[in-house]
C-alpha cells in the first residue's frame, strides 16, 4: 500500500534552516510529482511547490522563491523540502503530497516545524 | 497568487444539504477545469473529495458533488451526516505550474 512517511517534529531558531524528509513506499517513486503544502496553526493550506522525482525539476510558489529548495534521492525513494531563513510565521505543519489534486492524490502525516527563539 | 475565497463557515442539520463556494479569477478557477476539494478533520491530513471540478475518487460517497460556473466553484454535501463536520478547502490550478488553495470553510452539522 502507498505510504508517505515524514520525518519528526523540529524546533528551530529564527534565521536557521530546516529540512523535512518524505519517504515513499508502495508505488513507483519517480512516477508522480511530489508537492509540499504547509498549514500554520489554526490557518489554511498553503501550496509551497513541487518536484518531479524523475527529472528533479522543481516549481516553487512565488512566495517561497529563494527560500525553499526541494530535492529528492531516488535511490531511497525520498523527497526533501528545505526552508531557510526561518521566521516565527514559518511555524506550521508541513505536508508532502503525491500527485496533489489528482486521482492518485496521497498525503504524508505531516511534520510540525516550530520556529522560536 | 492570492488565496481563493471561501465562506468561513457553513452549517446544516443531519439529512440536509450544504453548499460551499470557492471564488477565484479567470487566471485560476475560471481558466481551468482543475478545481479540487479537500476535507480535513482536526489533527488529520486533508483528504481529496473532488478533483477536476466534479470527479470523485474511489471511496468518496456520492453525497459529495462539485460544479463550476465562471470563476466560482462549488461543493455540495447532500444528506449531511455527523462525520461530514470538518474543514473544507478548495484548490485550483493557477497556471505556470502553480496551485492555489482556498481560505477554508468550517462545516458544522447542527
mmCIF file of N, CA and C in Angstrom, chain A residues 2 31-32 35 97-107, chain B residues 34-38 47-60:
data_model
loop_
_atom_site.group_PDB
_atom_site.id
_atom_site.type_symbol
_atom_site.label_atom_id
_atom_site.label_comp_id
_atom_site.label_asym_id
_atom_site.label_seq_id
_atom_site.Cartn_x
_atom_site.Cartn_y
_atom_site.Cartn_z
ATOM 1 N N UNK A 2 0.335 2.322 -0.542
ATOM 2 C CA UNK A 2 1.062 3.576 -0.618
ATOM 3 C C UNK A 2 1.311 4.127 0.786
ATOM 4 N N UNK A 31 7.268 8.105 -10.565
ATOM 5 C CA UNK A 31 6.102 8.191 -11.436
ATOM 6 C C UNK A 31 5.140 9.329 -11.141
ATOM 7 N N UNK A 32 5.322 10.021 -10.023
ATOM 8 C CA UNK A 32 4.366 11.049 -9.614
ATOM 9 C C UNK A 32 5.109 12.269 -9.066
ATOM 10 N N UNK A 35 4.468 17.140 -4.038
ATOM 11 C CA UNK A 35 4.195 18.517 -3.659
ATOM 12 C C UNK A 35 4.459 18.702 -2.172
ATOM 13 N N UNK A 97 2.824 15.600 -0.422
ATOM 14 C CA UNK A 97 1.616 15.053 -1.043
ATOM 15 C C UNK A 97 1.945 14.598 -2.451
ATOM 16 N N UNK A 98 1.632 13.359 -2.711
ATOM 17 C CA UNK A 98 1.847 12.797 -4.045
ATOM 18 C C UNK A 98 0.703 13.177 -4.975
ATOM 19 N N UNK A 99 1.054 13.578 -6.199
ATOM 20 C CA UNK A 99 0.025 13.810 -7.232
ATOM 21 C C UNK A 99 -1.120 14.681 -6.708
ATOM 22 N N UNK A 100 -0.775 15.788 -6.096
ATOM 23 C CA UNK A 100 -1.761 16.663 -5.471
ATOM 24 C C UNK A 100 -2.890 17.017 -6.426
ATOM 25 N N UNK A 101 -4.106 16.900 -5.915
ATOM 26 C CA UNK A 101 -5.318 17.294 -6.644
ATOM 27 C C UNK A 101 -5.586 16.435 -7.880
ATOM 28 N N UNK A 102 -4.979 15.264 -7.918
ATOM 29 C CA UNK A 102 -5.275 14.321 -8.995
ATOM 30 C C UNK A 102 -5.798 13.024 -8.385
ATOM 31 N N UNK A 103 -6.234 12.119 -9.248
ATOM 32 C CA UNK A 103 -6.902 10.915 -8.761
ATOM 33 C C UNK A 103 -6.002 10.098 -7.831
ATOM 34 N N UNK A 104 -4.688 10.226 -7.999
ATOM 35 C CA UNK A 104 -3.745 9.460 -7.172
ATOM 36 C C UNK A 104 -3.207 10.265 -5.986
ATOM 37 N N UNK A 105 -3.921 11.304 -5.622
ATOM 38 C CA UNK A 105 -3.575 12.165 -4.503
ATOM 39 C C UNK A 105 -3.370 11.351 -3.225
ATOM 40 N N UNK A 106 -2.237 11.600 -2.527
ATOM 41 C CA UNK A 106 -1.967 10.893 -1.268
ATOM 42 C C UNK A 106 -1.032 11.769 -0.443
ATOM 43 N N UNK A 107 -1.332 11.897 0.866
ATOM 44 C CA UNK A 107 -0.600 12.819 1.728
ATOM 45 C C UNK A 107 0.199 12.080 2.797
ATOM 46 N N UNK B 34 -9.575 22.405 -13.285
ATOM 47 C CA UNK B 34 -8.731 21.703 -12.327
ATOM 48 C C UNK B 34 -8.987 22.235 -10.922
ATOM 49 N N UNK B 35 -10.240 22.169 -10.531
ATOM 50 C CA UNK B 35 -10.625 22.537 -9.174
ATOM 51 C C UNK B 35 -10.801 21.260 -8.360
ATOM 52 N N UNK B 36 -10.240 21.271 -7.168
ATOM 53 C CA UNK B 36 -10.356 20.126 -6.265
ATOM 54 C C UNK B 36 -10.909 20.587 -4.928
ATOM 55 N N UNK B 37 -11.431 19.622 -4.191
ATOM 56 C CA UNK B 37 -11.950 19.897 -2.848
ATOM 57 C C UNK B 37 -11.376 18.883 -1.874
ATOM 58 N N UNK B 38 -10.986 19.405 -0.698
ATOM 59 C CA UNK B 38 -10.423 18.575 0.358
ATOM 60 C C UNK B 38 -11.255 18.692 1.624
ATOM 61 N N UNK B 47 -8.031 15.188 2.963
ATOM 62 C CA UNK B 47 -8.453 14.058 2.127
ATOM 63 C C UNK B 47 -9.132 14.598 0.881
ATOM 64 N N UNK B 48 -8.714 14.122 -0.272
ATOM 65 C CA UNK B 48 -9.301 14.567 -1.536
ATOM 66 C C UNK B 48 -10.718 14.032 -1.667
ATOM 67 N N UNK B 49 -11.669 14.943 -1.928
ATOM 68 C CA UNK B 49 -13.069 14.553 -2.073
ATOM 69 C C UNK B 49 -13.557 14.715 -3.515
ATOM 70 N N UNK B 50 -13.047 15.719 -4.198
ATOM 71 C CA UNK B 50 -13.430 16.015 -5.578
ATOM 72 C C UNK B 50 -12.172 16.485 -6.322
ATOM 73 N N UNK B 51 -12.001 16.034 -7.557
ATOM 74 C CA UNK B 51 -10.932 16.560 -8.395
ATOM 75 C C UNK B 51 -11.486 16.868 -9.780
ATOM 76 N N UNK B 52 -10.766 17.702 -10.499
ATOM 77 C CA UNK B 52 -11.199 18.127 -11.848
ATOM 78 C C UNK B 52 -12.672 18.540 -11.842
ATOM 79 N N UNK B 53 -12.998 19.422 -10.938
ATOM 80 C CA UNK B 53 -14.299 20.085 -10.765
ATOM 81 C C UNK B 53 -15.373 19.177 -10.183
ATOM 82 N N UNK B 54 -15.538 17.969 -10.767
ATOM 83 C CA UNK B 54 -16.712 17.186 -10.383
ATOM 84 C C UNK B 54 -16.470 15.691 -10.267
ATOM 85 N N UNK B 55 -15.235 15.269 -10.344
ATOM 86 C CA UNK B 55 -14.945 13.839 -10.294
ATOM 87 C C UNK B 55 -14.677 13.404 -8.853
ATOM 88 N N UNK B 56 -15.175 12.239 -8.494
ATOM 89 C CA UNK B 56 -14.994 11.698 -7.149
ATOM 90 C C UNK B 56 -14.001 10.549 -7.164
ATOM 91 N N UNK B 57 -12.984 10.612 -6.291
ATOM 92 C CA UNK B 57 -12.089 9.450 -6.161
ATOM 93 C C UNK B 57 -12.855 8.258 -5.614
ATOM 94 N N UNK B 58 -12.315 7.094 -5.851
ATOM 95 C CA UNK B 58 -12.911 5.875 -5.321
ATOM 96 C C UNK B 58 -13.043 5.958 -3.804
ATOM 97 N N UNK B 59 -14.198 5.578 -3.306
ATOM 98 C CA UNK B 59 -14.406 5.566 -1.862
ATOM 99 C C UNK B 59 -15.085 6.805 -1.314
ATOM 100 N N UNK B 60 -15.178 7.848 -2.099
ATOM 101 C CA UNK B 60 -15.858 9.070 -1.646
ATOM 102 C C UNK B 60 -17.358 8.926 -1.924
#
